[in-house]
Amino acid sequence: MTETRIEELTTDTHWDAAVPILGQLWEEKSPAEIRSWRQEEEYRLFGLFEDDDPVAVAGVSIQRVLHHVRHAWVHDFVVGEGFQREGYGEALLAHVESWARERECEYVALALVDGNDSAGKFYREQGMERWGDVIEKPLQGEDGPVEERGPEESGGRGLRDDEE
């Protein structure tokens, strides 16, 4: 019988297992760069496990932007290839919502890449509503465009979400 559980990923072993799943969303990022996100103080990574293998991950932090109230911002939400449309995304998002409520957040929010209609449909089915748009501009620095530099130089990574 398959056992599923959700837990915060806090060990190197769990992070190493989660990197390939995150890499499905962040194809342009190296495994080393993805692992470096663990050093971001407010970033929390949750994994949904089937037996001992992670099949979905959600990277979250608590913010006070957009709505100008306390909310959980979902930086990364990925259900691994081969595990989508089996209820894992719904279970993981419900866990993120519960985690956010325990921390007195008023919302769960995320950015969605334009054209990702299947993810948009999934989030609407989970009761999420479109609030606005994320508008961004790449910044030029002395060392070239920010997106070509590593996270330690650019102050982090972009805010994008994909996959159910």
Coordinates of C-alpha atoms in Angstrom, one line a residue, residues 129-134:
E129 CA -9.1 33.9 -8.1
R130 CA -7.1 36.2 -10.4
W131 CA -6.2 39.4 -8.6
G132 CA -3.9 41.2 -11.0
D133 CA -0.8 40.9 -13.1
V134 CA 2.9 40.8 -12.3

